[in-house]
Short mmCIF file of C-alpha atoms in Angstrom, two decimals:
data_model
loop_
_atom_site.label_atom_id
_atom_site.label_comp_id
_atom_site.label_asym_id
_atom_site.label_seq_id
_atom_site.Cartn_x
_atom_site.Cartn_y
_atom_site.Cartn_z
CA MET L 650 -25.31 3.67 -11.25
CA ASN L 651 -25.49 1.71 -7.81
CA ALA L 652 -24.20 2.18 -4.93
CA ALA L 653 -26.10 1.58 -2.51
CA ARG L 654 -27.10 5.08 -0.78
CA PRO L 655 -25.86 5.51 3.01
CA ASP L 656 -29.14 6.74 4.35
CA ARG L 657 -31.88 6.31 1.75
CA ARG L 658 -35.00 6.85 4.44
CA ARG L 659 -33.43 10.84 5.13
CA LEU L 660 -32.10 12.23 1.46
CA GLY L 661 -35.03 9.93 -0.16
CA ARG L 662 -34.54 8.51 -3.83
CA LEU L 663 -32.36 10.29 -6.30
CA ALA L 664 -34.15 9.63 -10.41
CA LEU L 665 -31.31 8.43 -12.46
CA GLY L 666 -31.77 7.79 -16.08
CA ALA L 667 -29.67 4.68 -16.75
CA GLY L 668 -26.95 6.36 -19.20
CA LEU L 669 -24.56 8.20 -17.45
CA GLY L 670 -23.52 10.82 -19.31
CA ALA L 671 -25.96 13.90 -18.40
CA GLY L 672 -26.05 12.97 -14.96
CA LEU L 673 -21.96 12.84 -14.97
CA SER L 674 -22.30 16.15 -16.54
CA ALA L 675 -24.72 17.54 -14.12
CA ALA L 676 -23.51 16.99 -11.37
CA LEU L 677 -20.36 18.10 -12.16
CA GLY L 678 -21.37 21.40 -13.88
CA GLY L 679 -20.89 22.95 -10.08
CA CYS L 680 -17.17 21.41 -9.06
CA ALA L 681 -15.81 24.64 -9.44
CA THR L 682 -17.53 25.47 -6.52
CA TRP L 683 -15.86 22.69 -4.72
CA SER L 684 -13.54 22.48 -2.12
CA ASP L 685 -9.72 21.88 -3.45
CA ALA L 686 -9.18 19.99 -0.50
CA GLY L 687 -11.14 17.20 -3.01
CA SER L 688 -8.25 17.91 -5.36
CA ALA L 689 -5.31 18.67 -3.22
CA GLN L 690 -4.32 14.82 -4.05
CA SER L 691 -3.63 15.05 -7.84
CA ARG L 692 -2.64 18.63 -7.69
CA GLU L 693 0.16 17.47 -5.48
CA LEU L 694 0.64 14.64 -7.52
CA LEU L 695 1.07 16.50 -11.16
CA ALA L 696 3.04 18.83 -9.35
CA ARG L 697 5.74 16.65 -7.77
CA PRO L 698 4.98 13.03 -9.98
CA PRO L 699 6.17 10.31 -7.08
CA ALA L 700 9.74 8.53 -8.39
CA GLY L 701 9.46 5.72 -10.44
CA LEU L 702 5.52 6.16 -11.49
CA PRO L 703 4.96 5.88 -14.98
CA ARG L 704 3.65 9.30 -16.88
CA THR L 705 1.55 7.26 -18.88
CA VAL L 706 -0.80 3.71 -18.62
CA HIS L 707 -3.61 2.98 -20.23
CA LEU L 708 -5.36 -1.12 -19.70
CA ALA L 709 -6.93 -0.91 -22.47
CA ASP L 710 -7.57 -4.39 -22.88
CA THR L 711 -9.12 -4.14 -19.60
CA PRO L 712 -13.13 -5.64 -19.94
CA PHE L 713 -16.02 -3.56 -20.93
CA PHE L 714 -19.48 -4.49 -19.51
CA PRO L 715 -22.33 -1.77 -20.59
CA GLN L 716 -24.38 -0.72 -16.63
CA THR L 717 -27.49 -1.01 -16.61
CA GLU L 718 -29.92 1.00 -14.80
CA LEU L 719 -28.54 0.58 -10.82
CA GLN L 720 -26.36 -1.97 -12.40
CA CYS L 721 -22.83 -0.30 -12.20
CA GLY L 722 -21.22 -2.75 -9.01
CA PRO L 723 -22.35 -6.33 -11.04
CA ALA L 724 -20.57 -4.63 -14.10
CA THR L 725 -17.57 -2.91 -12.54
CA LEU L 726 -17.28 -6.34 -10.80
CA ALA L 727 -17.35 -8.04 -13.98
CA THR L 728 -15.06 -6.05 -15.34
CA LEU L 729 -12.28 -6.69 -12.60
CA LEU L 730 -13.14 -10.50 -12.35
CA GLN L 731 -12.77 -10.73 -16.75
CA ALA L 732 -9.22 -8.76 -16.16
CA ILE L 733 -7.88 -12.42 -14.15
CA GLY L 734 -9.69 -14.28 -16.65
CA ARG L 735 -12.52 -15.00 -14.62
CA PRO L 736 -15.54 -15.63 -16.74
CA VAL L 737 -18.33 -13.89 -14.81
CA SER L 738 -20.94 -11.97 -16.40
CA PRO L 739 -22.49 -9.36 -14.65
CA ALA L 740 -26.09 -11.20 -15.09
CA GLU L 741 -24.68 -13.70 -12.85
CA LEU L 742 -23.04 -11.48 -10.23
CA THR L 743 -26.64 -9.57 -9.85
CA PRO L 744 -27.91 -11.96 -7.23
CA GLN L 745 -24.39 -12.18 -5.40
CA LEU L 746 -24.40 -7.65 -5.24
CA PHE L 747 -27.74 -6.12 -5.31
CA VAL L 748 -28.96 -4.93 -2.34
CA PRO L 749 -33.64 -3.92 -3.38
CA GLU L 750 -34.07 -2.43 -0.50
CA ARG L 751 -30.90 0.28 -0.96
CA GLY L 752 -31.14 0.44 -4.24
CA GLY L 753 -28.06 -1.12 -5.20
CA SER L 754 -24.30 -2.33 -3.54
CA LEU L 755 -23.19 -2.03 -0.48
CA GLN L 756 -19.03 -1.88 -0.59
CA ILE L 757 -18.89 -5.11 1.59
CA GLU L 758 -20.91 -7.37 -0.98
CA MET L 759 -17.99 -6.28 -3.21
CA LEU L 760 -15.67 -7.33 -0.98
CA ALA L 761 -16.79 -10.80 -0.42
CA ALA L 762 -18.11 -11.54 -3.90
CA PRO L 763 -15.18 -12.22 -5.80
CA ARG L 764 -13.98 -15.00 -3.25
CA ARG L 765 -16.83 -16.94 -4.62
CA HIS L 766 -14.58 -17.00 -7.87
CA ASP L 767 -10.77 -17.85 -6.79
CA ALA L 768 -10.36 -14.27 -6.42
CA LEU L 769 -9.68 -12.19 -3.24
CA ALA L 770 -10.23 -7.71 -3.49
CA THR L 771 -8.45 -5.73 -1.63
CA ARG L 772 -9.01 -2.06 -0.11
CA LEU L 773 -6.36 0.29 -1.79
CA PRO L 774 -5.17 3.36 0.91
CA GLU L 775 -7.02 6.57 0.13
CA ARG L 776 -4.48 8.16 -1.87
CA LEU L 777 -4.13 8.67 -5.79
CA ASP L 778 -0.43 8.26 -5.36
CA ALA L 779 -1.55 4.42 -4.37
CA VAL L 780 -4.37 3.54 -6.86
CA LEU L 781 -2.10 5.28 -9.99
CA ARG L 782 0.83 2.85 -8.57
CA GLU L 783 -1.89 -0.30 -8.85
CA LEU L 784 -2.21 0.74 -12.36
CA ALA L 785 0.86 0.72 -13.80
CA ALA L 786 1.69 -2.98 -11.77
CA GLY L 787 -1.20 -3.68 -14.65
CA HIS L 788 -3.92 -3.62 -12.27
CA PRO L 789 -7.47 -2.15 -12.75
CA VAL L 790 -8.86 -0.61 -9.98
CA GLY L 791 -12.55 -0.63 -8.67
CA VAL L 792 -13.57 2.96 -7.49
CA MET L 793 -16.97 4.61 -5.60
CA GLN L 794 -17.60 7.81 -6.66
CA ASN L 795 -20.27 10.67 -5.94
CA LEU L 796 -21.36 12.69 -8.85
CA ALA L 797 -23.34 14.82 -7.34
CA LEU L 798 -23.25 16.32 -3.81
CA ASP L 799 -22.63 15.80 0.23
CA TRP L 800 -26.26 16.10 1.13
CA VAL L 801 -27.83 14.68 -2.57
CA PRO L 802 -25.55 11.95 -3.89
CA MET L 803 -25.37 10.10 -6.85
CA TRP L 804 -22.94 6.70 -5.91
CA HIS L 805 -21.26 4.92 -8.53
CA PHE L 806 -18.63 2.41 -9.26
CA ALA L 807 -16.78 2.47 -12.24
CA VAL L 808 -13.03 1.01 -13.02
CA LEU L 809 -9.89 3.01 -13.86
CA ILE L 810 -8.09 1.66 -16.51
CA GLY L 811 -5.51 4.69 -16.72
CA TYR L 812 -4.03 7.77 -16.35
CA ASP L 813 -1.87 10.54 -18.31
CA LEU L 814 -0.20 12.75 -16.27
CA ASP L 815 0.81 14.97 -19.33
CA ARG L 816 -3.08 15.52 -19.89
CA GLY L 817 -3.60 15.84 -16.26
CA GLU L 818 -6.27 12.81 -16.93
CA ALA L 819 -7.88 9.83 -15.57
CA ILE L 820 -9.46 6.83 -17.43
CA LEU L 821 -12.66 4.87 -16.53
CA ARG L 822 -15.07 2.23 -17.63
CA SER L 823 -18.17 3.90 -16.80
CA GLY L 824 -22.06 3.21 -17.11
CA THR L 825 -22.35 3.13 -20.62
CA THR L 826 -18.83 4.88 -21.72
CA ARG L 827 -16.04 2.52 -22.94
CA GLU L 828 -13.49 5.09 -22.15
CA GLN L 829 -14.08 8.18 -20.17
CA ARG L 830 -11.52 10.20 -19.81
CA LEU L 831 -12.13 12.84 -17.28
CA ASP L 832 -9.91 15.58 -15.72
CA LEU L 833 -7.64 14.00 -12.23
CA LEU L 834 -9.27 16.89 -9.86
CA THR L 835 -12.46 16.51 -11.09
CA PHE L 836 -12.21 12.32 -10.39
CA GLU L 837 -10.59 13.09 -7.32
CA ARG L 838 -13.62 15.47 -5.99
CA THR L 839 -15.81 12.69 -6.99
CA TRP L 840 -13.57 9.92 -5.35
CA ALA L 841 -12.74 12.26 -2.29
CA ARG L 842 -17.18 13.09 -1.40
CA ALA L 843 -17.14 8.84 -1.37
CA ARG L 844 -14.17 8.80 1.04
CA ARG L 845 -11.44 7.67 -1.35
CA TRP L 846 -13.18 4.08 -1.55
CA ALA L 847 -10.81 1.67 -3.89
CA PHE L 848 -9.69 -2.05 -4.22
CA VAL L 849 -8.08 -4.06 -6.87
CA VAL L 850 -9.11 -7.76 -7.58
CA LEU L 851 -6.93 -10.43 -7.77
CA PRO L 852 -6.05 -14.48 -7.64
CA PRO L 853 -4.52 -16.15 -4.49
CA GLU L 854 -0.81 -15.66 -6.28
CA GLY L 855 -1.40 -11.89 -6.62
CA LEU L 856 -0.63 -9.15 -4.94
CA PRO L 857 -1.49 -5.75 -4.86
CA ALA L 858 1.64 -3.29 -5.04
CA ALA L 859 0.06 -0.68 -3.14
CA ALA L 860 -1.97 -2.31 -0.74
CA GLU L 861 -1.18 -2.17 3.05
CA LEU L 862 -0.40 -5.04 5.39
CA PRO L 863 -4.11 -4.70 7.00
CA ALA L 864 -6.26 -4.71 3.99
CA VAL L 865 -3.80 -7.77 2.95
CA ARG L 866 -4.47 -9.76 6.57
CA GLU L 867 -8.47 -8.84 5.81
CA ALA L 868 -8.61 -9.87 2.12
CA ARG L 869 -6.69 -13.19 3.19
CA LEU L 870 -9.09 -14.01 5.81
CA GLY L 871 -11.90 -13.80 4.00
CA PHE L 872 -10.74 -15.42 1.47
CA GLU L 873 -9.19 -18.15 3.95
CA ARG L 874 -12.59 -18.97 5.59
CA VAL L 875 -14.15 -19.92 2.66
CA ALA L 876 -12.14 -21.14 -0.44
CA PRO L 877 -10.49 -24.48 -0.41
CA PRO L 878 -7.46 -24.86 2.14
CA ALA L 879 -4.85 -25.42 -1.35
CA ARG L 880 -6.26 -22.14 -1.97
CA ALA L 881 -5.99 -20.15 0.95
CA VAL L 882 -2.15 -22.16 1.24
CA THR L 883 -1.68 -20.35 -2.34
CA ALA L 884 -3.38 -17.18 -0.80
CA TRP L 885 -1.35 -17.17 2.26
CA GLN L 886 2.03 -18.25 0.59
CA ALA L 887 1.59 -14.78 -1.79
CA ALA L 888 1.46 -12.49 1.54
CA ALA L 889 4.15 -14.19 2.89
CA SER L 890 6.73 -13.67 0.42
CA ARG L 891 6.11 -10.05 1.25
CA TRP L 892 6.14 -9.70 4.67
CA GLU L 893 7.89 -12.69 6.34
CA GLY L 894 7.22 -12.70 10.26
CA ASP L 895 4.23 -12.01 10.33
CA LEU L 896 1.70 -13.64 13.24
CA VAL L 897 -1.33 -13.33 11.39
CA ILE L 898 0.29 -14.09 8.03
CA GLY L 899 2.30 -17.11 9.70
CA MET L 900 -0.57 -18.33 11.85
CA GLY L 901 -3.03 -18.15 8.99
CA LEU L 902 -0.37 -20.32 5.98
CA GLY L 903 -0.09 -22.41 9.17
CA ASN L 904 -3.87 -22.66 9.42
CA SER L 905 -4.55 -23.36 5.63
CA LEU L 906 -1.22 -26.28 5.23
CA LEU L 907 -2.91 -27.70 8.23
CA GLN L 908 -6.43 -28.21 6.76
CA ALA L 909 -4.62 -28.98 3.52
CA GLY L 910 -3.52 -32.19 4.69
CA ARG L 911 0.12 -30.79 4.98
CA PRO L 912 0.95 -31.21 8.73
CA ASP L 913 5.01 -31.41 8.10
CA ASP L 914 4.69 -28.16 6.33
CA ALA L 915 2.36 -26.64 8.89
CA ALA L 916 4.24 -27.00 11.56
CA GLN L 917 7.23 -25.92 9.79
CA ALA L 918 5.43 -22.61 9.20
CA PHE L 919 4.56 -22.12 12.70
CA ALA L 920 8.07 -23.15 13.87
CA GLN L 921 8.72 -20.48 11.99
CA VAL L 922 6.12 -17.35 12.91
CA ALA L 923 7.37 -18.63 16.84
CA ALA L 924 10.73 -18.37 16.27
CA GLN L 925 10.31 -14.86 14.58
CA THR L 926 7.73 -13.32 16.74
CA ASP L 927 7.69 -15.39 20.09
CA ALA L 928 4.05 -15.80 19.97
CA ALA L 929 2.33 -17.37 22.39
CA ALA L 930 -0.23 -18.91 20.10
CA ALA L 931 2.33 -19.98 17.25
CA TRP L 932 3.93 -22.09 19.78
CA ASN L 933 0.47 -23.47 20.82
CA ASN L 934 -0.63 -24.25 17.42
CA LEU L 935 2.92 -25.85 17.01
CA ALA L 936 2.69 -28.17 19.90
CA ASN L 937 -0.38 -29.15 18.93
CA VAL L 938 1.11 -30.65 15.50
CA ARG L 939 3.78 -32.39 16.85
CA LEU L 940 0.83 -33.98 19.27
CA ARG L 941 -0.87 -34.99 16.60
CA GLN L 942 2.42 -36.15 14.20
CA ARG L 943 3.34 -38.07 17.89
CA ARG L 944 6.48 -36.06 18.00
CA LEU L 945 6.44 -35.88 21.61
CA PRO L 946 9.27 -34.28 22.50
CA GLU L 947 8.99 -31.64 19.92
CA ALA L 948 5.93 -30.72 21.34
CA ARG L 949 6.23 -30.61 24.86
CA ASP L 950 9.37 -27.71 24.32
CA ALA L 951 6.72 -26.07 22.04
CA ALA L 952 3.92 -26.55 24.85
CA ARG L 953 6.22 -25.16 27.51
CA ARG L 954 7.55 -22.31 25.37
CA ALA L 955 3.38 -20.83 24.85
CA VAL L 956 2.50 -21.07 28.59
CA LEU L 957 5.40 -19.07 29.15
CA ARG L 958 5.15 -16.93 27.02
CA ALA L 959 1.43 -16.49 27.90
CA ALA L 960 2.62 -16.28 31.38
CA ALA L 961 5.35 -13.46 30.26
CA ALA L 962 2.69 -11.80 27.95
CA GLU L 963 0.04 -12.88 26.97
CA PRO L 964 -2.71 -14.22 29.87
CA GLY L 965 -5.26 -13.67 27.58
CA LEU L 966 -3.97 -17.43 26.05
CA ILE L 967 -2.89 -18.81 29.78
CA GLU L 968 -5.55 -21.22 30.44
CA ALA L 969 -5.41 -22.30 26.32
CA THR L 970 -1.44 -22.81 25.90
CA ARG L 971 -2.03 -24.64 29.77
CA ALA L 972 -4.42 -26.87 28.62
CA THR L 973 -2.10 -28.17 25.43
CA LEU L 974 0.42 -28.39 27.55
CA ALA L 975 -2.04 -30.40 29.59
CA GLU L 976 -2.70 -32.52 26.91
CA VAL L 977 1.08 -33.06 25.60
CA GLU L 978 2.44 -34.68 29.04
CA ALA L 979 -0.68 -36.94 29.33
CA ALA L 980 -0.11 -38.27 26.25
CA PHE L 981 3.11 -39.59 27.15
CA PRO L 982 3.74 -43.26 28.28
CA ARG L 983 3.54 -43.67 31.86
CA PRO L 984 6.41 -45.45 33.95
#
């Protein structure tokens, strides 16, 4: 177990063994006293399964790395990365994830580290049905659990690889257990005590089945900062296939295409998102690309549209759009 403790100074360090089984049994021994609020989603889901959700999913081919003490973060992430064909070991990930002063890995590192391996980690909604839909799409899900109590937590990362609604079970790669079958209500309680934190790791061309638009944007913005431009283009194109017309996605795609040396495609991306959103930033970027291409009449038209939109609805961009228009006008030959 190695999810970093949020307030070690106050809670103190909980002594843990390398194995998970004994700790899990002790932690769950008092679960009958826990509030039903921690299992409300699973109760509802078992009583009324969502339409189209398979009764059983078992991603049995998911890799397995038995965790050593305090190394569940690297083991979890290596499992998710190898599941998409990235040959990364827990040992390779430990320097990227482990925070010695916190005694474990932080969620922010878990989301950032896959970018170094040509992959994106995307947060999932805090809903059990969303996590199960992700599994049904063939994607193992990384989860954070608190295997003890709110006031003396035992933080743990694991990989959810399946479920069985008829048996009411969750199936995990967890600790030293290759296939842990946990009562679904109990799983949700441990997950709820970690604020239902879950994520999926996919290649740039992949899209989570259940992730929501803000999380998809955030994952791709982070990936774009470190990835080769061509791979960032792939990531944005995948998002655009589902969320056509979104300003952030359209701008990300256009900027990445420009960085990849594809100005014609970048201009097309900016023109499309500008037409769909009438955003000053999109018109302004289109004007800049057309200026670089020396397509001056088109650059002037886009720059004027940017200024008009900024003046009407986006005052924060007035100065930038006027500067672009002035640069375009200055590029025209003088009589």
